[in-house]
Amino acid sequence: MRLIVAAAFFVASIANAQYPAKPVRVMVGYAAGSSTDIVARVMADRLSAYWKQSVYVETRAGAAGNLAADAAAKAAADGYTLLFAQNGLAISAAALPNLPYNAERDLVPLAPVAATPHILIVAPEFPAKNARELIARAKAEPGKLAYASSGVGNSDHLCGELFNLMAGITAVHVPYKGGAPAATDVMGGRIAYYFAGMPVGLPLHKAGKVRALGVSSKARFAGAPDVPTIAEQGLPQYEATLWQGFFAPAALEPRLAAKIAADMRATLALPETREKLQGAGVSLFEASHEEFKRFFPAEIAKWREVVKKANLKLE
C-alpha cells in the first residue's frame, strides 16, 4: 500500500513539474471589451510568456458570469480549464440559491489579480457635473433616470444599488451583457449613468468620450487623481471595489493548485506584467493562494448581508 501511495505521489509530482504541457483555457463570463475580459487577456498573454505555453481566453458571456462559472466548475480538474472571475461570482453565491453549481463547493480560489474601484461615468453632455448634482437630479425626477450594469448581480450592479440606497434615490436598472455595451449606451445618452470598471471607464474619461463624476474607493484613484471619490461628495460611508482573480475546479490536486497559484504570483511580480495591468487602469490585489481561499467565502458572507439589507431580488 505504501509503495502504491509513493508511486502515485511521484507521478503527480512529475505531472505538476511539467505543467502546463498543453494549452490552458481561461473562461471569462463577460463580453469582450469588459473590464474583466481586458484584465483576463492581459494575464493570459503574460502567463503564455511565463509558461511558454498557449493560454487563451474563451468568452462565455451571460447570466452575470454564471455561464462561464458553471462550465468551469464542471470541467476536468486537471489545471487546463481555469476561470477568471470577479465580485459577481461571490454576489451570485450570496444571492442566488438555485444556481446549477455551488461556488464554494465546486470552485477553488487560486490567485487574485486586481482590486480596483469603479468609476461613475455619464455622457459629456449630461447636465450633472458631479455626483451631488446627479443625486439632486435623480431626486427631482424619481424613477426616471436609468443606470447600467454589465449584468444582474455583477459588481457594477451592486455598486449602483449601494449608491442609490445611500443617496436615497430611485432609478431604473438596465443590465447588459458586458461593460463595453453598457458604456456605449452611456456615451450615446441612452443611459444616464454607469459605475464602469476602470479598464472600460478610465480610457473613455481620458479621451473625453464620457464625464467621470466620481470613483467608488475611499481614497482617490492614482490613475485619475482629478476625479473625486463618491465619499467626498456627500456619501462618506460609500465604498466598493471590483476584484478579479483566478479559480479552478475544486477537485484540482492541491499541489497543482498551489503550483499554478505560485506561478501566477510570480507572473504578477514581473515589471512587464505590472506595467500592462496598471496601463489598463487597475490596481494589483497582492495576496497568497491561502489568503485568497479565505477571502472568497468572506466576500460571499459580506454580499449576503448587503443583499439582505437592501432587499434586492436578483433572480
mmCIF file of C-alpha atoms in Angstrom:
data_model
loop_
_atom_site.group_PDB
_atom_site.id
_atom_site.type_symbol
_atom_site.label_atom_id
_atom_site.label_comp_id
_atom_site.label_asym_id
_atom_site.label_seq_id
_atom_site.Cartn_x
_atom_site.Cartn_y
_atom_site.Cartn_z
ATOM 1 C CA MET A 1 0.000 0.000 0.000
ATOM 2 C CA ARG A 2 2.811 2.423 0.915
ATOM 3 C CA LEU A 3 4.516 1.630 -2.372
ATOM 4 C CA ILE A 4 1.341 2.460 -4.319
ATOM 5 C CA VAL A 5 0.887 5.752 -2.458
ATOM 6 C CA ALA A 6 4.533 6.680 -3.006
ATOM 7 C CA ALA A 7 4.270 5.848 -6.716
ATOM 8 C CA ALA A 8 1.106 7.927 -7.070
ATOM 9 C CA PHE A 9 2.806 10.852 -5.309
ATOM 10 C CA PHE A 10 5.826 10.505 -7.625
ATOM 11 C CA VAL A 11 3.632 10.502 -10.761
ATOM 12 C CA ALA A 12 1.662 13.520 -9.502
ATOM 13 C CA SER A 13 4.902 15.382 -8.736
ATOM 14 C CA ILE A 14 6.199 14.790 -12.276
ATOM 15 C CA ALA A 15 2.875 15.948 -13.771
ATOM 16 C CA ASN A 16 2.960 19.091 -11.611
ATOM 17 C CA ALA A 17 6.545 19.860 -12.628
ATOM 18 C CA GLN A 18 5.663 19.532 -16.313
ATOM 19 C CA TYR A 19 2.519 21.697 -16.086
ATOM 20 C CA PRO A 20 1.438 23.137 -18.427
ATOM 21 C CA ALA A 21 2.197 20.592 -21.129
ATOM 22 C CA LYS A 22 -0.592 21.801 -23.430
ATOM 23 C CA PRO A 23 -2.702 24.973 -23.983
ATOM 24 C CA VAL A 24 -4.593 26.345 -20.980
ATOM 25 C CA ARG A 25 -8.134 27.655 -21.385
ATOM 26 C CA VAL A 26 -9.254 30.633 -19.298
ATOM 27 C CA MET A 27 -13.021 31.020 -19.183
ATOM 28 C CA VAL A 28 -14.476 34.528 -18.839
ATOM 29 C CA GLY A 29 -18.176 35.170 -18.265
ATOM 30 C CA TYR A 30 -18.280 38.730 -19.575
ATOM 31 C CA ALA A 31 -18.409 40.248 -23.045
ATOM 32 C CA ALA A 32 -15.281 41.126 -24.984
ATOM 33 C CA GLY A 33 -14.142 44.624 -24.011
ATOM 34 C CA SER A 34 -15.494 44.404 -20.462
ATOM 35 C CA SER A 35 -13.189 45.179 -17.527
ATOM 36 C CA THR A 36 -12.855 41.520 -16.560
ATOM 37 C CA ASP A 37 -12.215 40.479 -20.164
ATOM 38 C CA ILE A 38 -9.496 43.132 -20.571
ATOM 39 C CA VAL A 39 -7.627 42.041 -17.424
ATOM 40 C CA ALA A 40 -8.067 38.346 -18.283
ATOM 41 C CA ARG A 41 -6.459 38.883 -21.693
ATOM 42 C CA VAL A 42 -3.528 40.762 -20.189
ATOM 43 C CA MET A 43 -2.963 37.870 -17.779
ATOM 44 C CA ALA A 44 -3.408 35.227 -20.491
ATOM 45 C CA ASP A 45 -0.749 36.966 -22.570
ATOM 46 C CA ARG A 46 1.684 37.268 -19.647
ATOM 47 C CA LEU A 47 1.110 33.669 -18.492
ATOM 48 C CA SER A 48 1.707 32.439 -22.048
ATOM 49 C CA ALA A 49 5.111 34.129 -21.952
ATOM 50 C CA TYR A 50 5.893 32.858 -18.450
ATOM 51 C CA TRP A 51 4.840 29.251 -19.096
ATOM 52 C CA LYS A 52 5.992 29.228 -22.738
ATOM 53 C CA GLN A 53 2.667 27.602 -23.500
ATOM 54 C CA SER A 54 -0.507 28.955 -25.093
ATOM 55 C CA VAL A 55 -3.018 30.439 -22.639
ATOM 56 C CA TYR A 56 -6.204 31.562 -24.334
ATOM 57 C CA VAL A 57 -9.443 33.237 -23.262
ATOM 58 C CA GLU A 58 -12.776 31.617 -24.024
ATOM 59 C CA THR A 59 -15.697 34.016 -23.649
ATOM 60 C CA ARG A 60 -18.973 32.620 -22.402
ATOM 61 C CA ALA A 61 -20.880 35.788 -21.569
ATOM 62 C CA GLY A 62 -24.244 35.955 -19.866
ATOM 63 C CA ALA A 63 -26.099 35.321 -16.600
ATOM 64 C CA ALA A 64 -23.780 37.661 -14.647
ATOM 65 C CA GLY A 65 -20.797 35.442 -15.357
ATOM 66 C CA ASN A 66 -22.541 32.272 -14.199
ATOM 67 C CA LEU A 67 -22.487 30.511 -17.595
ATOM 68 C CA ALA A 68 -18.691 30.532 -17.572
ATOM 69 C CA ALA A 69 -18.504 29.731 -13.850
ATOM 70 C CA ASP A 70 -20.803 26.730 -14.264
ATOM 71 C CA ALA A 71 -18.814 25.410 -17.231
ATOM 72 C CA ALA A 72 -15.504 25.860 -15.395
ATOM 73 C CA ALA A 73 -16.844 24.227 -12.223
ATOM 74 C CA LYS A 74 -17.841 21.147 -14.249
ATOM 75 C CA ALA A 75 -14.663 20.962 -16.351
ATOM 76 C CA ALA A 76 -11.929 18.370 -15.860
ATOM 77 C CA ALA A 77 -9.943 19.213 -12.728
ATOM 78 C CA ASP A 78 -6.563 18.959 -14.460
ATOM 79 C CA GLY A 79 -5.482 22.605 -14.474
ATOM 80 C CA TYR A 80 -6.183 23.108 -18.169
ATOM 81 C CA THR A 81 -9.508 24.902 -17.648
ATOM 82 C CA LEU A 82 -9.390 27.917 -15.353
ATOM 83 C CA LEU A 83 -11.980 30.588 -14.557
ATOM 84 C CA PHE A 84 -11.215 34.297 -14.411
ATOM 85 C CA ALA A 85 -13.955 35.875 -12.315
ATOM 86 C CA GLN A 86 -14.817 38.952 -10.267
ATOM 87 C CA ASN A 87 -17.098 40.083 -7.431
ATOM 88 C CA GLY A 88 -20.115 38.825 -9.354
ATOM 89 C CA LEU A 89 -19.106 35.249 -8.504
ATOM 90 C CA ALA A 90 -19.379 35.981 -4.768
ATOM 91 C CA ILE A 91 -22.532 38.054 -5.211
ATOM 92 C CA SER A 92 -24.246 35.271 -7.148
ATOM 93 C CA ALA A 93 -23.225 32.743 -4.494
ATOM 94 C CA ALA A 94 -24.688 35.041 -1.830
ATOM 95 C CA ALA A 95 -27.936 35.918 -3.576
ATOM 96 C CA LEU A 96 -28.891 33.114 -5.972
ATOM 97 C CA PRO A 97 -29.609 29.811 -4.196
ATOM 98 C CA ASN A 98 -30.721 27.954 -7.337
ATOM 99 C CA LEU A 99 -27.552 28.153 -9.427
ATOM 100 C CA PRO A 100 -26.563 24.928 -11.250
ATOM 101 C CA TYR A 101 -23.236 24.933 -9.371
ATOM 102 C CA ASN A 102 -22.047 25.863 -5.878
ATOM 103 C CA ALA A 103 -19.176 28.365 -5.988
ATOM 104 C CA GLU A 104 -17.827 27.476 -2.543
ATOM 105 C CA ARG A 105 -18.049 23.726 -3.089
ATOM 106 C CA ASP A 106 -17.263 23.400 -6.811
ATOM 107 C CA LEU A 107 -14.517 26.005 -7.304
ATOM 108 C CA VAL A 108 -11.215 26.662 -5.569
ATOM 109 C CA PRO A 109 -9.707 30.184 -5.489
ATOM 110 C CA LEU A 110 -6.203 30.188 -6.997
ATOM 111 C CA ALA A 111 -4.797 33.701 -7.172
ATOM 112 C CA PRO A 112 -6.182 37.237 -7.056
ATOM 113 C CA VAL A 113 -5.029 39.690 -9.709
ATOM 114 C CA ALA A 114 -6.686 43.083 -9.315
ATOM 115 C CA ALA A 115 -8.751 45.128 -6.853
ATOM 116 C CA THR A 116 -9.803 48.428 -8.362
ATOM 117 C CA PRO A 117 -12.557 50.993 -7.748
ATOM 118 C CA HIS A 118 -15.376 51.597 -10.186
ATOM 119 C CA ILE A 119 -15.639 54.934 -11.947
ATOM 120 C CA LEU A 120 -19.027 56.679 -12.203
ATOM 121 C CA ILE A 121 -19.496 57.925 -15.768
ATOM 122 C CA VAL A 122 -22.112 59.918 -17.688
ATOM 123 C CA ALA A 123 -22.263 61.292 -21.224
ATOM 124 C CA PRO A 124 -20.254 64.525 -21.781
ATOM 125 C CA GLU A 125 -23.470 66.481 -22.358
ATOM 126 C CA PHE A 126 -25.275 65.086 -19.292
ATOM 127 C CA PRO A 127 -26.388 68.017 -17.061
ATOM 128 C CA ALA A 128 -24.808 66.749 -13.817
ATOM 129 C CA LYS A 129 -21.179 67.824 -13.385
ATOM 130 C CA ASN A 130 -20.562 65.809 -10.203
ATOM 131 C CA ALA A 131 -22.146 63.118 -8.045
ATOM 132 C CA ARG A 132 -24.002 65.641 -5.863
ATOM 133 C CA GLU A 133 -25.717 67.091 -8.937
ATOM 134 C CA LEU A 134 -26.562 63.590 -10.196
ATOM 135 C CA ILE A 135 -28.212 62.769 -6.868
ATOM 136 C CA ALA A 136 -30.140 66.062 -6.911
ATOM 137 C CA ARG A 137 -31.368 65.389 -10.451
ATOM 138 C CA ALA A 138 -32.435 61.844 -9.567
ATOM 139 C CA LYS A 139 -34.352 63.136 -6.541
ATOM 140 C CA ALA A 140 -36.081 65.735 -8.699
ATOM 141 C CA GLU A 141 -37.112 63.028 -11.201
ATOM 142 C CA PRO A 142 -37.640 59.875 -9.110
ATOM 143 C CA GLY A 143 -37.607 56.694 -11.172
ATOM 144 C CA LYS A 144 -36.896 58.487 -14.464
ATOM 145 C CA LEU A 145 -33.129 58.099 -14.734
ATOM 146 C CA ALA A 146 -31.630 54.773 -15.842
ATOM 147 C CA TYR A 147 -28.318 53.287 -14.772
ATOM 148 C CA ALA A 148 -26.401 50.482 -16.455
ATOM 149 C CA SER A 149 -24.629 47.352 -15.298
ATOM 150 C CA SER A 150 -22.762 44.518 -17.017
ATOM 151 C CA GLY A 151 -25.397 42.099 -15.725
ATOM 152 C CA VAL A 152 -27.753 41.460 -12.834
ATOM 153 C CA GLY A 153 -25.775 40.729 -9.676
ATOM 154 C CA ASN A 154 -22.420 41.890 -11.006
ATOM 155 C CA SER A 155 -20.117 44.180 -9.072
ATOM 156 C CA ASP A 156 -21.144 47.271 -11.049
ATOM 157 C CA HIS A 157 -24.831 46.475 -10.449
ATOM 158 C CA LEU A 158 -24.324 46.279 -6.679
ATOM 159 C CA CYS A 159 -22.164 49.408 -6.858
ATOM 160 C CA GLY A 160 -25.118 51.248 -8.396
ATOM 161 C CA GLU A 161 -27.611 49.754 -5.944
ATOM 162 C CA LEU A 162 -25.460 50.776 -2.995
ATOM 163 C CA PHE A 163 -25.155 54.311 -4.402
ATOM 164 C CA ASN A 164 -28.920 54.604 -4.905
ATOM 165 C CA LEU A 165 -29.634 53.202 -1.449
ATOM 166 C CA MET A 166 -27.213 55.501 0.367
ATOM 167 C CA ALA A 167 -28.245 58.550 -1.695
ATOM 168 C CA GLY A 168 -31.951 57.846 -1.189
ATOM 169 C CA ILE A 169 -32.775 57.840 -4.910
ATOM 170 C CA THR A 170 -34.698 55.546 -7.239
ATOM 171 C CA ALA A 171 -33.579 54.776 -10.789
ATOM 172 C CA VAL A 172 -34.226 52.125 -13.433
ATOM 173 C CA HIS A 173 -31.614 49.363 -13.644
ATOM 174 C CA VAL A 174 -30.701 48.320 -17.202
ATOM 175 C CA PRO A 175 -28.432 45.225 -17.309
ATOM 176 C CA TYR A 176 -26.184 44.493 -20.296
ATOM 177 C CA LYS A 177 -24.048 41.501 -21.260
ATOM 178 C CA GLY A 178 -20.833 43.350 -20.535
ATOM 179 C CA GLY A 179 -19.235 46.648 -19.597
ATOM 180 C CA ALA A 180 -18.447 47.734 -23.160
ATOM 181 C CA PRO A 181 -22.081 47.785 -24.413
ATOM 182 C CA ALA A 182 -23.177 49.459 -21.171
ATOM 183 C CA ALA A 183 -20.605 52.220 -21.650
ATOM 184 C CA THR A 184 -21.603 52.591 -25.303
ATOM 185 C CA ASP A 185 -25.181 53.410 -24.325
ATOM 186 C CA VAL A 186 -23.963 55.891 -21.709
ATOM 187 C CA MET A 187 -21.896 57.651 -24.393
ATOM 188 C CA GLY A 188 -24.950 57.667 -26.645
ATOM 189 C CA GLY A 189 -27.104 59.284 -23.963
ATOM 190 C CA ARG A 190 -29.477 56.308 -23.760
ATOM 191 C CA ILE A 191 -28.432 55.588 -20.162
ATOM 192 C CA ALA A 192 -27.854 58.258 -17.523
ATOM 193 C CA TYR A 193 -25.021 56.741 -15.504
ATOM 194 C CA TYR A 194 -22.839 53.699 -15.041
ATOM 195 C CA PHE A 195 -20.315 52.561 -12.419
ATOM 196 C CA ALA A 196 -17.860 51.257 -15.004
ATOM 197 C CA GLY A 197 -14.818 49.161 -14.289
ATOM 198 C CA MET A 198 -11.624 51.223 -14.613
ATOM 199 C CA PRO A 199 -10.317 49.407 -17.733
ATOM 200 C CA VAL A 200 -13.542 50.422 -19.511
ATOM 201 C CA GLY A 201 -14.356 53.803 -17.973
ATOM 202 C CA LEU A 202 -10.947 55.408 -17.436
ATOM 203 C CA PRO A 203 -9.809 55.433 -21.113
ATOM 204 C CA LEU A 204 -13.198 56.878 -22.124
ATOM 205 C CA HIS A 205 -12.862 59.606 -19.488
ATOM 206 C CA LYS A 206 -9.321 60.444 -20.586
ATOM 207 C CA ALA A 207 -10.444 60.564 -24.231
ATOM 208 C CA GLY A 208 -13.305 62.936 -23.377
ATOM 209 C CA LYS A 209 -15.944 60.440 -24.508
ATOM 210 C CA VAL A 210 -17.586 60.409 -21.062
ATOM 211 C CA ARG A 211 -17.501 62.597 -17.977
ATOM 212 C CA ALA A 212 -16.296 60.930 -14.777
ATOM 213 C CA LEU A 213 -18.259 62.063 -11.712
ATOM 214 C CA GLY A 214 -16.526 60.006 -9.051
ATOM 215 C CA VAL A 215 -14.680 56.851 -8.029
ATOM 216 C CA SER A 216 -16.021 54.240 -5.633
ATOM 217 C CA SER A 217 -12.955 53.891 -3.376
ATOM 218 C CA LYS A 218 -12.357 55.685 -0.068
ATOM 219 C CA ALA A 219 -9.288 57.443 -1.492
ATOM 220 C CA ARG A 220 -8.820 58.920 -4.952
ATOM 221 C CA PHE A 221 -7.542 56.540 -7.618
ATOM 222 C CA ALA A 222 -3.894 57.132 -8.563
ATOM 223 C CA GLY A 223 -4.690 56.748 -12.254
ATOM 224 C CA ALA A 224 -7.323 59.507 -12.132
ATOM 225 C CA PRO A 225 -6.378 61.947 -9.338
ATOM 226 C CA ASP A 226 -8.637 64.615 -10.855
ATOM 227 C CA VAL A 227 -11.757 62.535 -10.168
ATOM 228 C CA PRO A 228 -13.152 62.922 -6.619
ATOM 229 C CA THR A 229 -14.441 59.984 -4.611
ATOM 230 C CA ILE A 230 -18.155 59.438 -4.081
ATOM 231 C CA ALA A 231 -17.358 59.614 -0.347
ATOM 232 C CA GLU A 232 -16.114 63.205 -0.823
ATOM 233 C CA GLN A 233 -19.416 64.177 -2.380
ATOM 234 C CA GLY A 234 -21.909 63.703 0.417
ATOM 235 C CA LEU A 235 -21.807 59.915 0.952
ATOM 236 C CA PRO A 236 -18.884 59.499 3.396
ATOM 237 C CA GLN A 237 -19.521 55.776 4.012
ATOM 238 C CA TYR A 238 -19.670 54.838 0.342
ATOM 239 C CA GLU A 239 -17.018 52.361 -0.798
ATOM 240 C CA ALA A 240 -16.967 49.500 -3.325
ATOM 241 C CA THR A 241 -14.132 47.717 -5.117
ATOM 242 C CA LEU A 242 -14.023 45.444 -8.153
ATOM 243 C CA TRP A 243 -11.738 42.467 -7.510
ATOM 244 C CA GLN A 244 -10.730 39.883 -10.108
ATOM 245 C CA GLY A 245 -8.900 36.585 -9.858
ATOM 246 C CA PHE A 246 -8.409 33.003 -11.000
ATOM 247 C CA PHE A 247 -10.365 29.933 -9.904
ATOM 248 C CA ALA A 248 -10.241 26.238 -10.838
ATOM 249 C CA PRO A 249 -12.499 23.191 -10.424
ATOM 250 C CA ALA A 250 -12.465 22.271 -6.734
ATOM 251 C CA ALA A 251 -11.158 18.733 -7.343
ATOM 252 C CA LEU A 252 -7.864 20.103 -8.700
ATOM 253 C CA GLU A 253 -4.999 18.318 -6.953
ATOM 254 C CA PRO A 254 -3.887 20.661 -4.104
ATOM 255 C CA ARG A 255 -0.176 20.589 -5.018
ATOM 256 C CA LEU A 256 -1.000 21.519 -8.603
ATOM 257 C CA ALA A 257 -3.350 24.283 -7.402
ATOM 258 C CA ALA A 258 -0.539 25.651 -5.239
ATOM 259 C CA LYS A 259 1.936 25.470 -8.151
ATOM 260 C CA ILE A 260 -0.415 27.309 -10.531
ATOM 261 C CA ALA A 261 -1.092 29.962 -7.872
ATOM 262 C CA ALA A 262 2.641 30.397 -7.229
ATOM 263 C CA ASP A 263 3.308 30.762 -10.971
ATOM 264 C CA MET A 264 0.590 33.391 -11.203
ATOM 265 C CA ARG A 265 2.075 35.358 -8.295
ATOM 266 C CA ALA A 266 5.498 35.151 -9.946
ATOM 267 C CA THR A 267 3.983 36.416 -13.209
ATOM 268 C CA LEU A 268 2.280 39.304 -11.374
ATOM 269 C CA ALA A 269 5.617 40.263 -9.798
ATOM 270 C CA LEU A 270 7.241 40.808 -13.207
ATOM 271 C CA PRO A 271 7.652 44.512 -14.133
ATOM 272 C CA GLU A 272 6.165 43.913 -17.612
ATOM 273 C CA THR A 273 3.002 42.396 -16.120
ATOM 274 C CA ARG A 274 2.579 45.157 -13.558
ATOM 275 C CA GLU A 275 3.110 47.780 -16.250
ATOM 276 C CA LYS A 276 0.496 46.251 -18.538
ATOM 277 C CA LEU A 277 -2.097 45.895 -15.773
ATOM 278 C CA GLN A 278 -1.529 49.387 -14.432
ATOM 279 C CA GLY A 279 -1.693 50.658 -18.007
ATOM 280 C CA ALA A 280 -5.111 49.021 -18.250
ATOM 281 C CA GLY A 281 -6.223 51.108 -15.270
ATOM 282 C CA VAL A 282 -6.204 48.504 -12.493
ATOM 283 C CA SER A 283 -4.583 48.195 -9.080
ATOM 284 C CA LEU A 284 -2.965 44.906 -8.126
ATOM 285 C CA PHE A 285 -4.522 42.630 -5.498
ATOM 286 C CA GLU A 286 -1.499 41.086 -3.830
ATOM 287 C CA ALA A 287 -2.397 38.075 -1.689
ATOM 288 C CA SER A 288 -1.277 34.470 -1.389
ATOM 289 C CA HIS A 289 -3.169 31.379 -2.508
ATOM 290 C CA GLU A 290 -4.202 30.637 1.089
ATOM 291 C CA GLU A 291 -5.236 34.250 1.744
ATOM 292 C CA PHE A 292 -7.396 34.257 -1.387
ATOM 293 C CA LYS A 293 -9.012 30.972 -0.288
ATOM 294 C CA ARG A 294 -10.035 32.691 2.979
ATOM 295 C CA PHE A 295 -11.031 35.926 1.248
ATOM 296 C CA PHE A 296 -13.597 34.378 -1.105
ATOM 297 C CA PRO A 297 -16.032 32.917 1.491
ATOM 298 C CA ALA A 298 -15.712 36.156 3.492
ATOM 299 C CA GLU A 299 -16.794 38.071 0.361
ATOM 300 C CA ILE A 300 -19.820 35.809 -0.041
ATOM 301 C CA ALA A 301 -20.830 36.493 3.566
ATOM 302 C CA LYS A 302 -20.375 40.259 3.083
ATOM 303 C CA TRP A 303 -22.522 40.429 -0.050
ATOM 304 C CA ARG A 304 -25.175 38.189 1.511
ATOM 305 C CA GLU A 305 -25.603 40.864 4.186
ATOM 306 C CA VAL A 306 -25.733 43.707 1.614
ATOM 307 C CA VAL A 307 -28.361 41.884 -0.482
ATOM 308 C CA LYS A 308 -30.433 41.245 2.639
ATOM 309 C CA LYS A 309 -30.241 44.846 3.907
ATOM 310 C CA ALA A 310 -31.099 46.305 0.507
ATOM 311 C CA ASN A 311 -33.860 43.716 -0.026
ATOM 312 C CA LEU A 312 -32.513 43.013 -3.502
ATOM 313 C CA LYS A 313 -34.180 40.413 -5.727
ATOM 314 C CA LEU A 314 -31.549 39.238 -8.182
ATOM 315 C CA GLU A 315 -33.335 36.195 -9.648
#
